[in-house]
mmCIF file with all atom_site columns, C-alpha atoms in Angstrom:
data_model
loop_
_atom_site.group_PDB
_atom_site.id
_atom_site.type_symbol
_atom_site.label_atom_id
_atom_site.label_alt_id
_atom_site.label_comp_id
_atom_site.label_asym_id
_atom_site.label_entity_id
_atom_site.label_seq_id
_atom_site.pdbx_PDB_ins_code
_atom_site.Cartn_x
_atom_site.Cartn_y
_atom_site.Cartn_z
_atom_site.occupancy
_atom_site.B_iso_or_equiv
_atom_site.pdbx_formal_charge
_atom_site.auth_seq_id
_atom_site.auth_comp_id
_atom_site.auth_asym_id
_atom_site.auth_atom_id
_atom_site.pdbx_PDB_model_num
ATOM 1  C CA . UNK A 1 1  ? 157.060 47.859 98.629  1.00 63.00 ? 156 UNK A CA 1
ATOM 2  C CA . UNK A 1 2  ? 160.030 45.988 97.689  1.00 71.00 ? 157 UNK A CA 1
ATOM 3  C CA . UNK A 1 3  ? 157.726 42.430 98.540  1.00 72.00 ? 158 UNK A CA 1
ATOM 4  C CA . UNK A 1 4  ? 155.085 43.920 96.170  1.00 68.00 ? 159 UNK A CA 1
ATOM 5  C CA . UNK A 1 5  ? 158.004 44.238 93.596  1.00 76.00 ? 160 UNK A CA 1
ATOM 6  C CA . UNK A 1 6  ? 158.062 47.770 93.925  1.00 74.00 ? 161 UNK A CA 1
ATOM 7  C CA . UNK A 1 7  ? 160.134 51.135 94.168  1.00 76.00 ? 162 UNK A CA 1
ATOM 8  C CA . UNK A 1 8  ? 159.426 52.597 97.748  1.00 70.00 ? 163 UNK A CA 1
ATOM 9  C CA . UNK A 1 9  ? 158.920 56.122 96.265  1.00 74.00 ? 164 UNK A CA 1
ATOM 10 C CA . UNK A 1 10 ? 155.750 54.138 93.850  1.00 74.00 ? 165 UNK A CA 1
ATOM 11 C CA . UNK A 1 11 ? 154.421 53.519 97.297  1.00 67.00 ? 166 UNK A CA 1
ATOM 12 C CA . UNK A 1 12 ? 154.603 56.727 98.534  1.00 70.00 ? 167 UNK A CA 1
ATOM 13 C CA . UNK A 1 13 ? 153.382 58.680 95.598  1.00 75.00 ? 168 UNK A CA 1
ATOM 14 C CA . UNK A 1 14 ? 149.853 56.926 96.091  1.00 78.00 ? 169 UNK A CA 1
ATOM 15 C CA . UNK A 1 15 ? 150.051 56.518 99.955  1.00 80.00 ? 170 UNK A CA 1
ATOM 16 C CA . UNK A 1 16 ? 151.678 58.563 102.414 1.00 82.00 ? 171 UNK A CA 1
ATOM 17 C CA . UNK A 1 17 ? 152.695 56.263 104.486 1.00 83.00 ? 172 UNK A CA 1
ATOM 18 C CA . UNK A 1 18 ? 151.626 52.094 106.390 1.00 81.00 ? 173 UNK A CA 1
ATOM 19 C CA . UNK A 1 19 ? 148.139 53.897 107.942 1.00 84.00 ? 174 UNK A CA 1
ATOM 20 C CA . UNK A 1 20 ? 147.076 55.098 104.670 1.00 88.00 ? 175 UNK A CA 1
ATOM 21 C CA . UNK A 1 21 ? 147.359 51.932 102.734 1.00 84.00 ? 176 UNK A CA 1
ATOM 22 C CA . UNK A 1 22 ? 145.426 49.909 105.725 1.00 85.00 ? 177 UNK A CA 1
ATOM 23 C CA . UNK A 1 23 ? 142.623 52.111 105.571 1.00 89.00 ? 178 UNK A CA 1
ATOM 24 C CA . UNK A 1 24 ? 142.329 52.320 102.018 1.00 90.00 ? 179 UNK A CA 1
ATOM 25 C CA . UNK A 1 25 ? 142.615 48.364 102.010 1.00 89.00 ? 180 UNK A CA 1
ATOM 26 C CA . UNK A 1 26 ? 139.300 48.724 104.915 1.00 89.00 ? 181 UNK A CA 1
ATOM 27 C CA . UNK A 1 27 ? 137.444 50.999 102.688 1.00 91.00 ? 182 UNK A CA 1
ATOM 28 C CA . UNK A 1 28 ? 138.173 48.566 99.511  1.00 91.00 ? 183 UNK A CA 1
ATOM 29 C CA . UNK A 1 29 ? 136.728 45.294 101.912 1.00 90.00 ? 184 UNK A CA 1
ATOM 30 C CA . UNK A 1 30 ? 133.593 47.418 102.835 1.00 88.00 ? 185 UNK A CA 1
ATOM 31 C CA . UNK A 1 31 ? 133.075 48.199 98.865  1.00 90.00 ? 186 UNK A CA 1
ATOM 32 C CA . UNK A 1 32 ? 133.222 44.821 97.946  1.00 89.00 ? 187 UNK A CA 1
ATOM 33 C CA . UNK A 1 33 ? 131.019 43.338 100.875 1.00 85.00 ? 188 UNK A CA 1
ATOM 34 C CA . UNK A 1 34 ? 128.315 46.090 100.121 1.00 86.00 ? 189 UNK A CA 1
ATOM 35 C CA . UNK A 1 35 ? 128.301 46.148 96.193  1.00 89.00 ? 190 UNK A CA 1
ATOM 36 C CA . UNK A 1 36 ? 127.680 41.961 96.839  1.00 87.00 ? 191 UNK A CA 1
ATOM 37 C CA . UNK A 1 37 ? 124.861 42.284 99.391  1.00 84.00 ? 192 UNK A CA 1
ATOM 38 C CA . UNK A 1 38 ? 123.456 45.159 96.467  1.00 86.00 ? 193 UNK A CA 1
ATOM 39 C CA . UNK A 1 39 ? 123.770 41.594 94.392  1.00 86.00 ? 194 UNK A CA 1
ATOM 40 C CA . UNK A 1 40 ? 122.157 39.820 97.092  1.00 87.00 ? 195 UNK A CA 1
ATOM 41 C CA . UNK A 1 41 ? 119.140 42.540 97.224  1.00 85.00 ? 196 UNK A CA 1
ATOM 42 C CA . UNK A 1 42 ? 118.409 42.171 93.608  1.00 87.00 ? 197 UNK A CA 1
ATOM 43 C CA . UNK A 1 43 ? 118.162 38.017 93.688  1.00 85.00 ? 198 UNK A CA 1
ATOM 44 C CA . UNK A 1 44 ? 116.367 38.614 96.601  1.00 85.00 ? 199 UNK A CA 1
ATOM 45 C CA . UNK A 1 45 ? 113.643 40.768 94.684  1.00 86.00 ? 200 UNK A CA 1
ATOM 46 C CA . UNK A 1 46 ? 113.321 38.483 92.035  1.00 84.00 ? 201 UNK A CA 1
ATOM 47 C CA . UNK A 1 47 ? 112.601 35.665 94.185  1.00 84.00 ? 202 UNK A CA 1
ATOM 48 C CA . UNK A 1 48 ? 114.971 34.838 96.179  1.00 77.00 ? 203 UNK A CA 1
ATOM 49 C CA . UNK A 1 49 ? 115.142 34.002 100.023 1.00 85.00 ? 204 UNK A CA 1
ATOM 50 C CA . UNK A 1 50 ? 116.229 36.488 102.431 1.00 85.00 ? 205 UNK A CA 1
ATOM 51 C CA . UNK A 1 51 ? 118.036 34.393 104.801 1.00 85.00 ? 206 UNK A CA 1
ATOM 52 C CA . UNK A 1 52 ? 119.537 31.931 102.221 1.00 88.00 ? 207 UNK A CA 1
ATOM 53 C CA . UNK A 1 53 ? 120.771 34.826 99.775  1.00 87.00 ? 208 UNK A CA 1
ATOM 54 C CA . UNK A 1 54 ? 121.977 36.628 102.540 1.00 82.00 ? 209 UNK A CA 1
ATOM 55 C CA . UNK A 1 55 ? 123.961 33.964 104.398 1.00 86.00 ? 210 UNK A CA 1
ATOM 56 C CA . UNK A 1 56 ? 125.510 32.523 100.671 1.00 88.00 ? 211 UNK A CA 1
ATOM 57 C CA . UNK A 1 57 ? 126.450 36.199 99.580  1.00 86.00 ? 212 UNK A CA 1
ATOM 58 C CA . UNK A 1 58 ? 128.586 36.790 102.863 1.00 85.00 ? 213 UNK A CA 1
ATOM 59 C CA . UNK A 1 59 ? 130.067 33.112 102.411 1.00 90.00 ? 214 UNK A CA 1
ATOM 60 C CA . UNK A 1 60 ? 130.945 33.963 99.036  1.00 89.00 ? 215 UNK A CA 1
ATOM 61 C CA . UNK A 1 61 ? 132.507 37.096 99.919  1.00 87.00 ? 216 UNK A CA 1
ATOM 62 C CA . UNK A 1 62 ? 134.770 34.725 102.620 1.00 90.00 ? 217 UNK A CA 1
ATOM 63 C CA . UNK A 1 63 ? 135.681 32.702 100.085 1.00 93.00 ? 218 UNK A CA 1
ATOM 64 C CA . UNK A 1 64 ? 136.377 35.212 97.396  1.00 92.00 ? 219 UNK A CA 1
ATOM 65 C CA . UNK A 1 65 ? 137.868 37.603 99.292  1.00 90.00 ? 220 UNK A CA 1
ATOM 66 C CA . UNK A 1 66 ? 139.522 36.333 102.506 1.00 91.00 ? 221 UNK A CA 1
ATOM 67 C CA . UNK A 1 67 ? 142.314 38.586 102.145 1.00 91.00 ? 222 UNK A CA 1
ATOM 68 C CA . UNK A 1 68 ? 140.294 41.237 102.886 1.00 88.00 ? 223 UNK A CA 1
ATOM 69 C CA . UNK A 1 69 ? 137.577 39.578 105.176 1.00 87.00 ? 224 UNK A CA 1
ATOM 70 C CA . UNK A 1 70 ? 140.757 38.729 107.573 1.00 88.00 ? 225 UNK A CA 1
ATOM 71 C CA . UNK A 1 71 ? 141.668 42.263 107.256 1.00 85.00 ? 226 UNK A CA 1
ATOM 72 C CA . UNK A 1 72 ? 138.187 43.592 108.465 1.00 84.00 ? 227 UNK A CA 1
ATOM 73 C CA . UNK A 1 73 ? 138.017 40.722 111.185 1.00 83.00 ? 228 UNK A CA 1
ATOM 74 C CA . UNK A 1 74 ? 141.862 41.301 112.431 1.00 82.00 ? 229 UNK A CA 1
ATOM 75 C CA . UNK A 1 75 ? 141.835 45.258 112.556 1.00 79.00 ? 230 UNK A CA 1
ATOM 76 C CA . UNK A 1 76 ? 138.191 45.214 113.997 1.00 80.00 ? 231 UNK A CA 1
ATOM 77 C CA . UNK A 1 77 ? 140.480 44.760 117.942 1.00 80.00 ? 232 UNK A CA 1
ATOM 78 C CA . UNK A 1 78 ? 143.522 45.903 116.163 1.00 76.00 ? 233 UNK A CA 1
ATOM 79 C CA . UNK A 1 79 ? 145.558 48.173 117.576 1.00 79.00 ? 234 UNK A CA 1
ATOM 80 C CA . UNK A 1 80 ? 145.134 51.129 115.410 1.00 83.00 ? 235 UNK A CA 1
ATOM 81 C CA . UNK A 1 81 ? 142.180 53.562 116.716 1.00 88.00 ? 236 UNK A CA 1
ATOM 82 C CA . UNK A 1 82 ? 141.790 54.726 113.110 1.00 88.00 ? 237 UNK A CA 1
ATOM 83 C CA . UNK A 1 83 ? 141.570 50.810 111.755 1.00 84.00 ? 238 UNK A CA 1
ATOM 84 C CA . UNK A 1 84 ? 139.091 50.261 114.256 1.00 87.00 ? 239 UNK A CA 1
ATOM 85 C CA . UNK A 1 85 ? 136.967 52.965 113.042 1.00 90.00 ? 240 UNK A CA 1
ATOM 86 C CA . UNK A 1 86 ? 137.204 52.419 110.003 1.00 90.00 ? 241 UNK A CA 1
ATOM 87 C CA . UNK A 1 87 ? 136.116 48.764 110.332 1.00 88.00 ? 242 UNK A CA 1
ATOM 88 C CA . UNK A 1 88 ? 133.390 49.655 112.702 1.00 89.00 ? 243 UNK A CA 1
ATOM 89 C CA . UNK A 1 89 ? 132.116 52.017 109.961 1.00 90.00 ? 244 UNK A CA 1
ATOM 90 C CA . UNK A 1 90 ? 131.735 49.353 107.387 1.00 85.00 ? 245 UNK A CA 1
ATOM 91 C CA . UNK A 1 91 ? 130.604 46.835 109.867 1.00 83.00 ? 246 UNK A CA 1
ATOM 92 C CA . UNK A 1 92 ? 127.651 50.045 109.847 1.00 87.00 ? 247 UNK A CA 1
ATOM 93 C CA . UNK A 1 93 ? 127.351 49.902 106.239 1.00 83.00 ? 248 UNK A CA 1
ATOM 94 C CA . UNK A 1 94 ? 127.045 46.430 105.787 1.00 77.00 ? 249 UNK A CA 1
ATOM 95 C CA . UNK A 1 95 ? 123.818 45.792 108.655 1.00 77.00 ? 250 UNK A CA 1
ATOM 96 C CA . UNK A 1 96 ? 122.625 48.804 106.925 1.00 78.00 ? 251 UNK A CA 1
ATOM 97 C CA . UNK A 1 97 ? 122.800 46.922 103.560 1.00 71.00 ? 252 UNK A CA 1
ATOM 98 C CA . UNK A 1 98 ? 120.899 43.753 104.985 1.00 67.00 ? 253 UNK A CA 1
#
């Protein structure tokens, strides 16, 4: 909190505590990876090539989110059982988008 610029109590009145944040921060990474392979899907039907729309869309989630694609990679062996849920869930969610 106080890095973010923060009051600790702000923190706390939206998380209750370190675990809570992370996997909010998981489910946020899975959001935006599935609302661009949605993206993907829709140049895709409009002409588009599978492979090369697919491949490009998960690159341009690297690039424009590597915060959160570092997140998903680090926690995937993290030490947190609940992380690795979590990121195993979306990992789910995104083969089931492609």
């Amino acid at each position: 909190a106080r890095e973010a610029g923060i009051a600790p109590t702000s923190f706390y009145r939206h998380f209750k505590d370190m675990n809570e944040l992370g996997l909010t921060m998981v489910d946020e990474a899975g959001l935006t990876l599935r609302q661009l392979m949605r993206q993907a899907r829709r140049r895709i039907a409009s002409g588009g090539s599978v492979i090369n729309t697919s491949v490009q869309t998960f690159m341009e989630f690297i690039d424009t989110s590597s915060n959160q694609f570092r997140l998903l990679l680090r926690e995937r062996s993290g030490t947190s059982k609940a992380f690795r849920a979590a990121v195993a869930r979306e990992i789910k969610h995104f083969t089931l988008e492609l």
